[in-house]
Amino acid sequence: MPVLAASSSPSDRTYSVAVGVILVFAALEILAIAIHFGAEYHAERATLPSLKTPAAPASAKPGTTPLPAQPEVPSSAALSASDRLLKEADVLRERGDTANALARLQDASERDPKNPQVLAEMATLYEAIQLYDRSNETWRKIQDLGPSAGPLYELADMKLRVGAAATAAPGVPMDTAGKPLDAEGLPEGSVFGVTNIEAEQIPDPEAETNLRLKIEIKKRQGVAIDHSKLRIMVLFYDSVDNDKIVATDADVNYEWMNPKHDWAESNPETLIVTYLRSKAHSITSEAALSAAAASVTPGKNSSKSKKRGEPAASTDSLSGDSGQRRYLGYVIRILYDDKLQTVRAEPARLINDAPNPSVSP
């Protein structure tokens, strides 16, 4: 009897091979997926530290802690700011905007509390809007500054002695400083006063400006005077480039109409002062500007004169005000026994805005 041997059919072998191939591919796919996600995981771990590194230097350097803000102290910048605010206030005042002008001045006073020009402008504005208590308080601040405030110290002293125009009824005439005039046309409590000023432009083809002032100065009736105690100051001012106000460097001459000018033969006496700026006039120093201010003492030389083209005064250095100068106006002050009698100015703002002369006339 024949013996049969067991054997697999061809279809079984094919199935086994197919299953094996599928298993191999499945294993390869799983391996590929594992490799892919493993690489992304390592890449993320490597990226996270790099994203955090910018924050590290902020805490890594303790020495870079911001410094605390320093307290404000007066500086040249603050001073220049107060000057700018003063100019802005002046413009606003001329426009009639008193409220904003006062705001600018108060700001300037906070920056530079010892600026007499700022304080004087504030006192004048307070007086104009009839806040007399504040006006007197501000004048007192100028008085507290002492003689270092210059002519404004004398003005403040007079204001506080006589009082602001609070006692003056509407329509009562006053001098430029706001001091009421009495029946004689003199400031109340004064021995001398200016009763009239005539300004005349003299035609002169060689001059840029040739101006003559006739100033009538009156003495109070029945009062004995000492000529040596009388001081009359006439100061002219120019504008530089229509902006800065400076004492003039023009030629200034003074002459009494009456050679005796003792107020015995005539009252008032007339002082003639001329301002001459020739077309060829050169810029001089600030010392020369102050020297041009008139200081007339009765009983001494009755006139001062210079030849045309002669400098107003000798100088040691050139002036820094090298811009275009134009005549602006004048301030007249009369002192008797070292007490301010009256102030006249044209324009009136020069009382506050004009610089103090660097040399006492």
XYZ file of C-alpha atoms in Angstrom, residues 39-352:
314
model
C 12.738 63.954 16.966
C 9.972 66.608 17.404
C 9.978 66.074 21.157
C 13.740 66.646 21.387
C 13.439 69.688 19.121
C 10.807 71.242 21.413
C 12.944 70.666 24.494
C 15.875 72.349 22.752
C 13.709 75.330 21.718
C 12.148 76.099 25.114
C 15.421 77.249 26.807
C 16.238 79.491 23.878
C 12.851 81.214 24.203
C 13.446 81.869 27.892
C 16.954 83.304 27.548
C 15.974 86.990 26.882
C 14.456 87.265 30.380
C 17.623 86.016 32.006
C 19.832 89.138 31.525
C 17.251 91.365 33.220
C 17.675 89.489 36.473
C 21.241 88.424 35.881
C 22.628 91.962 36.229
C 21.643 93.490 39.537
C 23.742 96.557 38.753
C 21.324 97.712 36.022
C 18.551 98.704 38.467
C 17.069 102.080 37.320
C 18.203 105.050 39.401
C 15.551 106.991 41.346
C 14.474 110.331 39.804
C 16.567 113.222 41.024
C 14.698 116.190 42.606
C 14.434 119.331 40.465
C 16.909 122.075 41.302
C 17.157 125.609 39.885
C 19.221 125.635 36.729
C 20.032 127.835 33.779
C 17.333 125.974 31.871
C 14.775 126.932 34.519
C 15.919 130.540 34.383
C 15.640 130.642 30.623
C 12.179 129.079 30.931
C 11.105 131.874 33.287
C 12.355 134.463 30.796
C 10.358 132.762 28.051
C 7.248 132.718 30.221
C 7.763 136.399 31.023
C 7.801 137.245 27.317
C 4.701 135.136 26.708
C 2.929 136.903 29.582
C 3.867 140.277 28.123
C 2.348 139.334 24.761
C -0.813 138.033 26.424
C -1.128 141.165 28.545
C -0.896 143.379 25.468
C -3.691 141.306 23.910
C -5.821 141.861 27.002
C -5.658 138.222 28.122
C -4.952 138.964 31.781
C -5.897 135.534 33.112
C -3.439 133.615 30.940
C -0.790 136.302 31.445
C -1.049 135.811 35.222
C -0.871 132.037 34.772
C 2.386 132.399 32.824
C 3.821 134.752 35.450
C 2.890 132.447 38.317
C 4.613 129.578 36.512
C 7.686 131.771 35.955
C 7.686 132.810 39.626
C 7.664 129.162 40.739
C 10.677 128.463 38.558
C 12.563 131.612 39.588
C 10.987 133.027 42.775
C 13.542 135.832 43.134
C 13.147 137.341 39.677
C 12.137 140.993 40.334
C 10.879 141.570 36.793
C 8.473 138.630 37.045
C 7.254 139.815 40.450
C 6.827 143.414 39.278
C 4.821 142.299 36.259
C 2.587 140.201 38.538
C 2.093 143.097 40.964
C 1.154 145.427 38.105
C -1.396 142.972 36.728
C -2.913 142.387 40.166
C -3.190 146.140 40.537
C -4.830 146.465 37.108
C -7.585 144.005 38.070
C -7.936 145.676 41.512
C -6.542 142.795 43.570
C -4.689 145.256 45.754
C -3.862 142.887 48.608
C -2.116 140.507 46.228
C -0.438 143.422 44.494
C 0.992 144.770 47.764
C 2.042 141.267 48.795
C 3.969 140.887 45.532
C 5.572 144.335 45.812
C 6.661 143.324 49.325
C 8.472 140.302 47.869
C 10.477 142.669 45.668
C 11.205 144.877 48.654
C 12.480 141.817 50.546
C 15.014 141.233 47.770
C 16.692 144.493 48.754
C 18.798 146.753 46.513
C 19.759 143.763 44.360
C 16.383 144.237 42.642
C 17.685 147.516 41.217
C 15.196 150.260 40.294
C 12.311 147.887 40.943
C 13.280 147.871 44.618
C 12.777 151.655 44.731
C 9.497 151.321 42.853
C 8.283 148.643 45.278
C 9.275 150.816 48.220
C 7.289 153.730 46.819
C 4.286 151.506 46.066
C 4.218 150.174 49.623
C 4.721 153.610 51.192
C 1.969 155.282 49.203
C -0.120 152.182 48.633
C -1.293 150.757 45.359
C -3.850 152.660 43.400
C -6.559 151.230 45.630
C -7.265 154.665 47.112
C -7.423 156.402 43.746
C -10.873 157.045 42.399
C -11.594 156.359 38.731
C -10.362 159.166 36.529
C -7.744 160.417 39.007
C -4.513 161.188 37.094
C -1.470 159.105 37.998
C 2.153 158.880 36.971
C 3.470 155.868 35.057
C 4.089 153.933 38.273
C 0.436 154.309 39.251
C 0.993 156.968 41.913
C -1.962 159.411 42.116
C -1.263 163.061 41.307
C -2.481 165.827 43.591
C -3.828 169.292 42.748
C -0.305 170.565 41.919
C 0.171 167.764 39.396
C 2.785 166.079 41.603
C 2.697 162.534 42.982
C 1.225 162.537 46.462
C 3.893 162.901 49.131
C 6.629 163.854 46.647
C 8.745 166.991 46.580
C 9.353 166.840 42.819
C 7.405 165.545 39.879
C 7.240 165.611 36.087
C 4.337 167.741 34.877
C 4.874 167.494 31.113
C 7.000 165.694 28.524
C 7.261 166.719 24.882
C 8.939 164.346 22.437
C 10.015 165.722 19.076
C 11.597 163.898 16.144
C 14.188 166.195 14.558
C 14.670 165.789 10.776
C 18.275 164.715 10.211
C 19.481 163.041 6.982
C 22.601 161.735 8.734
C 20.737 160.149 11.642
C 18.690 157.041 11.969
C 16.927 158.590 14.989
C 17.264 162.137 16.330
C 14.875 162.631 19.238
C 14.530 165.543 21.645
C 12.715 165.357 24.973
C 11.560 168.444 26.862
C 10.916 167.404 30.451
C 9.185 169.859 32.777
C 10.190 169.174 36.382
C 8.179 170.886 39.083
C 8.989 171.484 42.751
C 6.278 171.500 45.379
C 5.371 175.027 46.425
C 6.628 176.235 49.775
C 9.113 173.403 50.300
C 12.788 174.262 50.824
C 15.139 171.989 48.909
C 18.795 170.982 48.928
C 20.040 170.764 45.317
C 22.698 168.222 46.249
C 19.990 165.724 47.220
C 18.189 165.878 43.881
C 18.933 163.270 41.237
C 17.321 163.090 37.817
C 17.823 159.971 35.705
C 16.826 159.753 32.043
C 17.504 156.340 30.535
C 16.905 155.452 26.887
C 16.387 151.895 25.648
C 16.699 150.164 22.296
C 15.272 146.940 20.949
C 17.624 144.404 19.351
C 16.083 142.610 16.373
C 12.674 143.810 17.646
C 12.954 141.354 20.539
C 15.518 142.013 23.269
C 15.406 145.256 25.289
C 18.803 146.822 26.036
C 20.064 150.138 27.371
C 20.981 152.396 24.480
C 24.438 152.925 23.043
C 23.330 156.043 21.142
C 24.674 159.549 21.866
C 22.676 161.155 24.692
C 22.993 164.857 25.606
C 21.359 166.859 28.412
C 20.929 170.582 28.886
C 18.859 172.802 31.155
C 16.825 175.497 29.456
C 17.498 177.790 32.420
C 21.230 177.825 33.287
C 20.449 178.339 36.999
C 17.650 175.738 37.204
C 17.157 176.380 40.916
C 13.329 176.553 40.848
C 13.540 180.039 42.332
C 13.006 182.064 39.142
C 10.821 179.541 37.349
C 8.820 176.507 38.377
C 8.769 174.082 36.640
C 12.284 173.954 35.211
C 12.806 172.333 31.803
C 15.450 169.716 31.073
C 16.199 169.012 27.404
C 17.550 165.552 26.591
C 18.449 164.420 23.077
C 18.890 160.928 21.687
C 21.006 160.677 18.547
C 21.728 157.498 16.599
C 23.694 158.268 13.468
C 23.473 155.947 10.482
C 27.180 155.125 10.897
C 26.894 154.420 14.625
C 28.735 151.274 15.712
C 27.739 148.799 18.396
C 29.427 149.391 21.763
C 29.622 147.448 24.993
C 27.119 147.110 27.795
C 29.251 149.436 29.914
C 28.743 152.141 27.335
C 25.031 151.493 27.312
C 24.743 152.096 31.023
C 26.961 155.163 30.860
C 24.527 156.673 28.370
C 21.886 156.900 31.101
C 21.488 160.550 32.149
C 22.169 161.524 35.721
C 21.622 165.249 36.226
C 22.398 166.959 39.521
C 21.341 170.629 39.703
C 24.120 172.947 40.746
C 26.741 171.002 38.771
C 27.339 170.951 35.038
C 24.107 172.132 33.448
C 24.743 170.320 30.190
C 26.607 167.422 28.696
C 27.303 167.206 25.024
C 29.268 165.120 22.569
C 30.349 165.609 19.033
C 28.494 163.684 16.381
C 30.010 160.270 15.898
C 31.755 160.310 19.294
C 31.115 157.027 21.205
C 28.650 157.168 24.060
C 31.383 155.939 26.433
C 34.677 154.115 26.341
C 34.526 150.334 26.461
C 36.777 147.483 27.451
C 34.971 144.786 25.542
C 32.566 144.425 22.655
C 28.885 144.036 23.360
C 27.156 140.758 22.876
C 24.059 142.567 21.551
C 25.215 142.660 17.954
C 21.776 142.609 16.324
C 19.941 145.448 14.632
C 19.168 148.182 17.163
C 16.141 150.466 17.046
C 15.000 153.223 19.393
C 12.362 151.853 21.781
C 11.667 154.391 24.529
C 12.748 155.971 27.793
C 12.363 155.827 31.572
C 12.610 158.935 33.755
C 13.216 158.635 37.484
C 13.524 161.494 39.947
C 14.994 160.880 43.383
C 15.250 163.341 46.246
C 17.125 162.490 49.421
C 17.504 158.950 47.998
C 13.713 158.515 47.833
C 11.957 157.875 44.555
C 9.682 160.814 43.731
C 8.147 159.780 40.435
C 8.582 157.490 37.436
C 7.600 158.242 33.852
C 8.107 155.833 30.976
C 7.196 155.521 27.335
C 6.137 152.839 26.623
C 4.931 152.176 30.167
C 5.995 148.500 30.061
C 9.645 149.585 30.234
C 9.227 150.111 33.992
C 9.065 146.331 34.382
